[in-house]
mmCIF file of C-alpha atoms in Angstrom:
data_model
loop_
_atom_site.group_PDB
_atom_site.id
_atom_site.type_symbol
_atom_site.label_atom_id
_atom_site.label_comp_id
_atom_site.label_asym_id
_atom_site.label_seq_id
_atom_site.Cartn_x
_atom_site.Cartn_y
_atom_site.Cartn_z
ATOM 1 C CA UNK A 28 8.423 19.451 -6.279
ATOM 2 C CA UNK A 29 5.078 17.721 -6.700
ATOM 3 C CA UNK A 30 2.150 17.065 -4.382
ATOM 4 C CA UNK A 31 -0.225 14.849 -6.442
ATOM 5 C CA UNK A 32 -3.871 14.202 -5.490
ATOM 6 C CA UNK A 33 -4.484 10.920 -3.742
ATOM 7 C CA UNK A 34 -6.390 8.142 -5.489
ATOM 8 C CA UNK A 35 -5.781 4.586 -4.401
ATOM 9 C CA UNK A 36 -4.894 1.987 -6.973
ATOM 10 C CA UNK A 37 -8.201 0.113 -6.494
ATOM 11 C CA UNK A 38 -10.151 3.231 -7.336
ATOM 12 C CA UNK A 39 -8.242 4.603 -10.378
ATOM 13 C CA UNK A 40 -10.459 3.144 -13.048
ATOM 14 C CA UNK A 41 -13.680 4.065 -11.331
ATOM 15 C CA UNK A 42 -12.571 7.623 -10.643
ATOM 16 C CA UNK A 43 -10.693 8.356 -13.908
ATOM 17 C CA UNK A 44 -11.991 5.823 -16.448
ATOM 18 C CA UNK A 45 -10.436 2.791 -18.222
ATOM 19 C CA UNK A 46 -8.742 4.842 -20.954
ATOM 20 C CA UNK A 47 -6.918 7.051 -18.485
ATOM 21 C CA UNK A 48 -5.850 4.119 -16.394
ATOM 22 C CA UNK A 49 -4.451 2.467 -19.497
ATOM 23 C CA UNK A 50 -2.629 5.635 -20.348
ATOM 24 C CA UNK A 51 -1.094 5.736 -16.911
ATOM 25 C CA UNK A 52 0.027 2.048 -17.086
ATOM 26 C CA UNK A 53 1.302 2.028 -20.610
ATOM 27 C CA UNK A 54 2.670 5.515 -21.171
ATOM 28 C CA UNK A 55 3.991 6.408 -17.693
ATOM 29 C CA UNK A 56 4.301 3.056 -15.952
ATOM 30 C CA UNK A 57 6.105 1.317 -18.899
ATOM 31 C CA UNK A 58 3.449 -1.398 -19.026
ATOM 32 C CA UNK A 59 4.062 -2.372 -15.372
ATOM 33 C CA UNK A 60 0.674 -3.749 -14.112
ATOM 34 C CA UNK A 61 -0.459 -3.642 -10.562
ATOM 35 C CA UNK A 62 -2.737 -1.783 -8.241
ATOM 36 C CA UNK A 63 -0.521 1.261 -7.884
ATOM 37 C CA UNK A 64 -1.764 4.516 -6.355
ATOM 38 C CA UNK A 65 -1.843 7.614 -8.566
ATOM 39 C CA UNK A 66 1.241 9.036 -6.825
ATOM 40 C CA UNK A 67 3.445 6.364 -8.457
ATOM 41 C CA UNK A 68 2.525 7.646 -11.896
ATOM 42 C CA UNK A 69 3.055 11.254 -10.794
ATOM 43 C CA UNK A 70 6.497 10.340 -9.542
ATOM 44 C CA UNK A 71 7.390 8.717 -12.894
ATOM 45 C CA UNK A 72 6.122 11.764 -14.772
ATOM 46 C CA UNK A 73 8.100 14.050 -12.508
ATOM 47 C CA UNK A 74 11.257 12.085 -13.355
ATOM 48 C CA UNK A 75 10.639 12.426 -17.036
ATOM 49 C CA UNK A 76 10.377 16.163 -16.674
ATOM 50 C CA UNK A 77 13.044 16.792 -14.047
ATOM 51 C CA UNK A 78 15.516 19.489 -15.172
ATOM 52 C CA UNK A 79 18.997 18.840 -13.943
ATOM 53 C CA UNK A 80 17.895 15.312 -12.934
ATOM 54 C CA UNK A 81 16.514 16.380 -9.547
ATOM 55 C CA UNK A 82 12.955 16.172 -8.310
ATOM 56 C CA UNK A 83 10.848 15.814 -5.205
ATOM 57 C CA UNK A 84 7.437 14.597 -4.278
ATOM 58 C CA UNK A 85 5.105 14.672 -1.373
ATOM 59 C CA UNK A 86 3.110 11.391 -1.567
ATOM 60 C CA UNK A 87 1.104 9.103 0.635
ATOM 61 C CA UNK A 88 3.342 6.617 2.497
ATOM 62 C CA UNK A 89 2.074 3.908 0.115
ATOM 63 C CA UNK A 90 4.732 5.228 -2.344
ATOM 64 C CA UNK A 91 7.181 2.736 -0.691
ATOM 65 C CA UNK A 92 4.748 -0.135 -0.367
ATOM 66 C CA UNK A 93 3.616 -3.075 -2.540
ATOM 67 C CA UNK A 94 2.388 -2.437 -6.073
ATOM 68 C CA UNK A 95 2.872 1.337 -5.729
ATOM 69 C CA UNK A 96 6.544 0.873 -4.914
ATOM 70 C CA UNK A 97 7.004 -1.675 -7.697
ATOM 71 C CA UNK A 98 5.488 0.638 -10.300
ATOM 72 C CA UNK A 99 7.133 3.815 -9.056
ATOM 73 C CA UNK A 100 10.257 3.682 -6.940
ATOM 74 C CA UNK A 101 11.409 0.291 -8.134
ATOM 75 C CA UNK A 102 11.362 1.426 -11.708
ATOM 76 C CA UNK A 103 12.895 4.783 -10.875
ATOM 77 C CA UNK A 104 15.870 3.187 -9.137
ATOM 78 C CA UNK A 105 16.281 0.663 -11.984
ATOM 79 C CA UNK A 106 16.480 3.617 -14.336
ATOM 80 C CA UNK A 107 19.403 5.029 -12.351
ATOM 81 C CA UNK A 108 17.614 7.438 -10.047
ATOM 82 C CA UNK A 109 18.714 7.643 -6.406
ATOM 83 C CA UNK A 110 16.651 8.600 -3.402
ATOM 84 C CA UNK A 111 19.098 10.928 -1.665
ATOM 85 C CA UNK A 112 16.782 12.308 0.982
ATOM 86 C CA UNK A 113 13.467 11.081 2.444
ATOM 87 C CA UNK A 114 11.110 11.133 5.344
ATOM 88 C CA UNK A 115 9.499 7.656 5.206
ATOM 89 C CA UNK A 116 6.276 8.545 6.958
ATOM 90 C CA UNK A 117 4.772 11.418 8.926
ATOM 91 C CA UNK A 118 1.208 12.654 9.636
ATOM 92 C CA UNK A 119 -0.071 15.131 7.070
ATOM 93 C CA UNK A 120 -0.053 18.508 8.757
ATOM 94 C CA UNK A 121 -3.542 19.464 7.572
ATOM 95 C CA UNK A 122 -6.930 18.057 8.505
ATOM 96 C CA UNK A 123 -6.792 14.876 6.354
ATOM 97 C CA UNK A 124 -6.072 11.732 8.370
ATOM 98 C CA UNK A 125 -3.230 10.256 6.334
ATOM 99 C CA UNK A 126 0.472 9.534 6.518
ATOM 100 C CA UNK A 127 2.753 11.071 3.840
ATOM 101 C CA UNK A 128 6.273 10.401 2.634
ATOM 102 C CA UNK A 129 8.618 13.131 1.413
ATOM 103 C CA UNK A 130 11.191 12.190 -1.248
ATOM 104 C CA UNK A 131 14.010 13.866 -3.042
ATOM 105 C CA UNK A 132 15.509 11.996 -6.044
ATOM 106 C CA UNK A 133 18.451 12.722 -8.164
ATOM 107 C CA UNK A 134 20.070 11.250 -11.297
ATOM 108 C CA UNK A 135 23.225 10.953 -9.153
ATOM 109 C CA UNK A 136 24.356 12.122 -5.729
ATOM 110 C CA UNK A 137 27.184 14.619 -5.551
ATOM 111 C CA UNK A 138 30.475 13.315 -4.082
ATOM 112 C CA UNK A 139 29.920 15.163 -0.824
ATOM 113 C CA UNK A 140 26.174 14.453 -0.574
ATOM 114 C CA UNK A 141 25.324 12.036 2.142
ATOM 115 C CA UNK A 142 21.833 10.430 1.844
ATOM 116 C CA UNK A 143 19.567 11.471 4.718
ATOM 117 C CA UNK A 144 16.592 9.345 5.901
ATOM 118 C CA UNK A 145 14.257 10.690 8.667
ATOM 119 C CA UNK A 146 16.926 13.223 9.602
ATOM 120 C CA UNK A 147 19.773 10.666 9.970
ATOM 121 C CA UNK A 148 22.671 10.208 7.572
ATOM 122 C CA UNK A 149 22.698 6.693 6.037
ATOM 123 C CA UNK A 150 24.729 4.770 3.503
ATOM 124 C CA UNK A 151 21.819 4.812 1.014
ATOM 125 C CA UNK A 152 18.047 4.653 0.784
ATOM 126 C CA UNK A 153 16.113 1.718 -0.684
ATOM 127 C CA UNK A 154 12.961 1.953 -2.814
ATOM 128 C CA UNK A 155 11.130 0.784 0.357
ATOM 129 C CA UNK A 156 12.531 3.955 2.094
ATOM 130 C CA UNK A 157 14.651 1.996 4.482
ATOM 131 C CA UNK A 158 18.349 2.485 5.125
ATOM 132 C CA UNK A 159 20.428 0.496 2.617
ATOM 133 C CA UNK A 160 22.145 -2.469 4.300
ATOM 134 C CA UNK A 161 24.252 -5.418 3.282
ATOM 135 C CA UNK A 162 21.092 -7.136 1.984
ATOM 136 C CA UNK A 163 19.626 -5.351 -1.098
ATOM 137 C CA UNK A 164 17.221 -6.000 -3.873
ATOM 138 C CA UNK A 165 13.551 -6.321 -4.383
ATOM 139 C CA UNK A 166 11.632 -8.140 -1.668
ATOM 140 C CA UNK A 167 9.606 -11.151 -2.770
ATOM 141 C CA UNK A 168 6.482 -12.693 -1.322
ATOM 142 C CA UNK A 169 7.146 -15.907 0.647
ATOM 143 C CA UNK A 170 5.546 -18.908 -0.940
ATOM 144 C CA UNK A 171 5.037 -20.354 2.530
ATOM 145 C CA UNK A 172 2.566 -17.512 3.324
ATOM 146 C CA UNK A 173 0.312 -18.277 0.378
ATOM 147 C CA UNK A 174 -3.283 -18.747 1.412
ATOM 148 C CA UNK A 175 -2.592 -17.525 5.025
ATOM 149 C CA UNK A 176 -4.635 -14.434 4.768
ATOM 150 C CA UNK A 177 -6.285 -12.133 2.272
ATOM 151 C CA UNK A 178 -7.154 -8.509 1.869
ATOM 152 C CA UNK A 179 -10.887 -9.085 2.403
ATOM 153 C CA UNK A 180 -13.756 -7.341 0.712
ATOM 154 C CA UNK A 181 -13.613 -4.021 -1.023
ATOM 155 C CA UNK A 182 -17.011 -2.586 0.026
ATOM 156 C CA UNK A 183 -17.763 -0.019 -2.671
ATOM 157 C CA UNK A 184 -20.205 2.188 -0.850
ATOM 158 C CA UNK A 185 -21.899 2.241 2.578
ATOM 159 C CA UNK A 186 -25.177 1.137 0.920
ATOM 160 C CA UNK A 187 -23.845 -2.453 1.006
ATOM 161 C CA UNK A 188 -23.312 -2.344 4.797
ATOM 162 C CA UNK A 189 -26.243 -3.446 7.024
ATOM 163 C CA UNK A 190 -26.899 -3.527 10.736
ATOM 164 C CA UNK A 191 -27.215 -7.155 11.968
ATOM 165 C CA UNK A 192 -30.948 -6.869 12.757
ATOM 166 C CA UNK A 193 -31.634 -5.581 9.188
ATOM 167 C CA UNK A 194 -29.667 -8.533 7.742
ATOM 168 C CA UNK A 195 -31.457 -11.028 9.890
ATOM 169 C CA UNK A 196 -34.840 -9.560 8.901
ATOM 170 C CA UNK A 197 -33.892 -9.943 5.212
ATOM 171 C CA UNK A 198 -32.866 -13.574 5.788
ATOM 172 C CA UNK A 199 -36.104 -14.346 7.650
ATOM 173 C CA UNK A 200 -38.092 -12.710 4.834
ATOM 174 C CA UNK A 201 -36.382 -14.941 2.182
ATOM 175 C CA UNK A 202 -33.834 -17.622 3.171
ATOM 176 C CA UNK A 203 -32.076 -17.248 -0.219
ATOM 177 C CA UNK A 204 -30.792 -13.890 1.063
ATOM 178 C CA UNK A 205 -28.342 -15.867 3.201
ATOM 179 C CA UNK A 206 -26.400 -16.656 -0.015
ATOM 180 C CA UNK A 207 -25.454 -12.996 -0.333
ATOM 181 C CA UNK A 208 -25.488 -11.641 3.264
ATOM 182 C CA UNK A 209 -22.461 -12.188 5.387
ATOM 183 C CA UNK A 210 -20.889 -10.775 8.550
ATOM 184 C CA UNK A 211 -18.618 -7.837 7.718
ATOM 185 C CA UNK A 212 -15.659 -7.941 10.124
ATOM 186 C CA UNK A 213 -13.047 -5.200 9.998
ATOM 187 C CA UNK A 214 -10.026 -4.259 12.102
ATOM 188 C CA UNK A 215 -12.136 -1.964 14.327
ATOM 189 C CA UNK A 216 -14.270 -4.932 15.330
ATOM 190 C CA UNK A 217 -11.216 -7.123 16.055
ATOM 191 C CA UNK A 218 -9.718 -4.447 18.209
ATOM 192 C CA UNK A 219 -12.785 -3.238 20.113
ATOM 193 C CA UNK A 220 -15.187 -6.168 20.495
ATOM 194 C CA UNK A 221 -14.152 -8.779 23.171
ATOM 195 C CA UNK A 222 -15.580 -11.701 21.062
ATOM 196 C CA UNK A 223 -14.092 -10.330 17.799
ATOM 197 C CA UNK A 224 -17.523 -10.585 16.162
ATOM 198 C CA UNK A 225 -18.686 -8.473 13.282
ATOM 199 C CA UNK A 226 -20.788 -5.393 14.185
ATOM 200 C CA UNK A 227 -22.204 -5.121 10.700
ATOM 201 C CA UNK A 228 -23.215 -7.283 7.759
#
């Protein structure tokens, strides 16, 4: 059973260095590129070490989402591993404000073992930690949604965030500053400000 440290996929190189990131991608991830969180690589390493072809992991709920799922659980199931028990998402019982997933994987399920997802018996569990249904396989991005939205900015440090009056003062001081100063709108602003304006720059 493993409980890896959390490092998001966007922060792996900065936190651990380029060489370590390349080791994770090429040696553990089989060359699968993507912005996978560290827990995906811990899962793959656990599978390589699993005695009796059974293992478990406590991971952030991103283990079943996007690039992290593609690098970890998608590759695990393609290699013949089965998620036979899982809790898709629950709050971490400690002080950290995050959601975790609990997973148990096996090389094969016993003939009397019924997969259990979130406490309920199901026919099977997908890499997205959903109950298996008639429709199976890897989900694909819809081409019709291209260009509809984007992730937004990854602000790497609070030193880049300014109060509106500070930003305006910098623009007044030198109009060229308008080329690099923009309203910084996040979900909190959209949900708490009636005009959905940015509270920071």
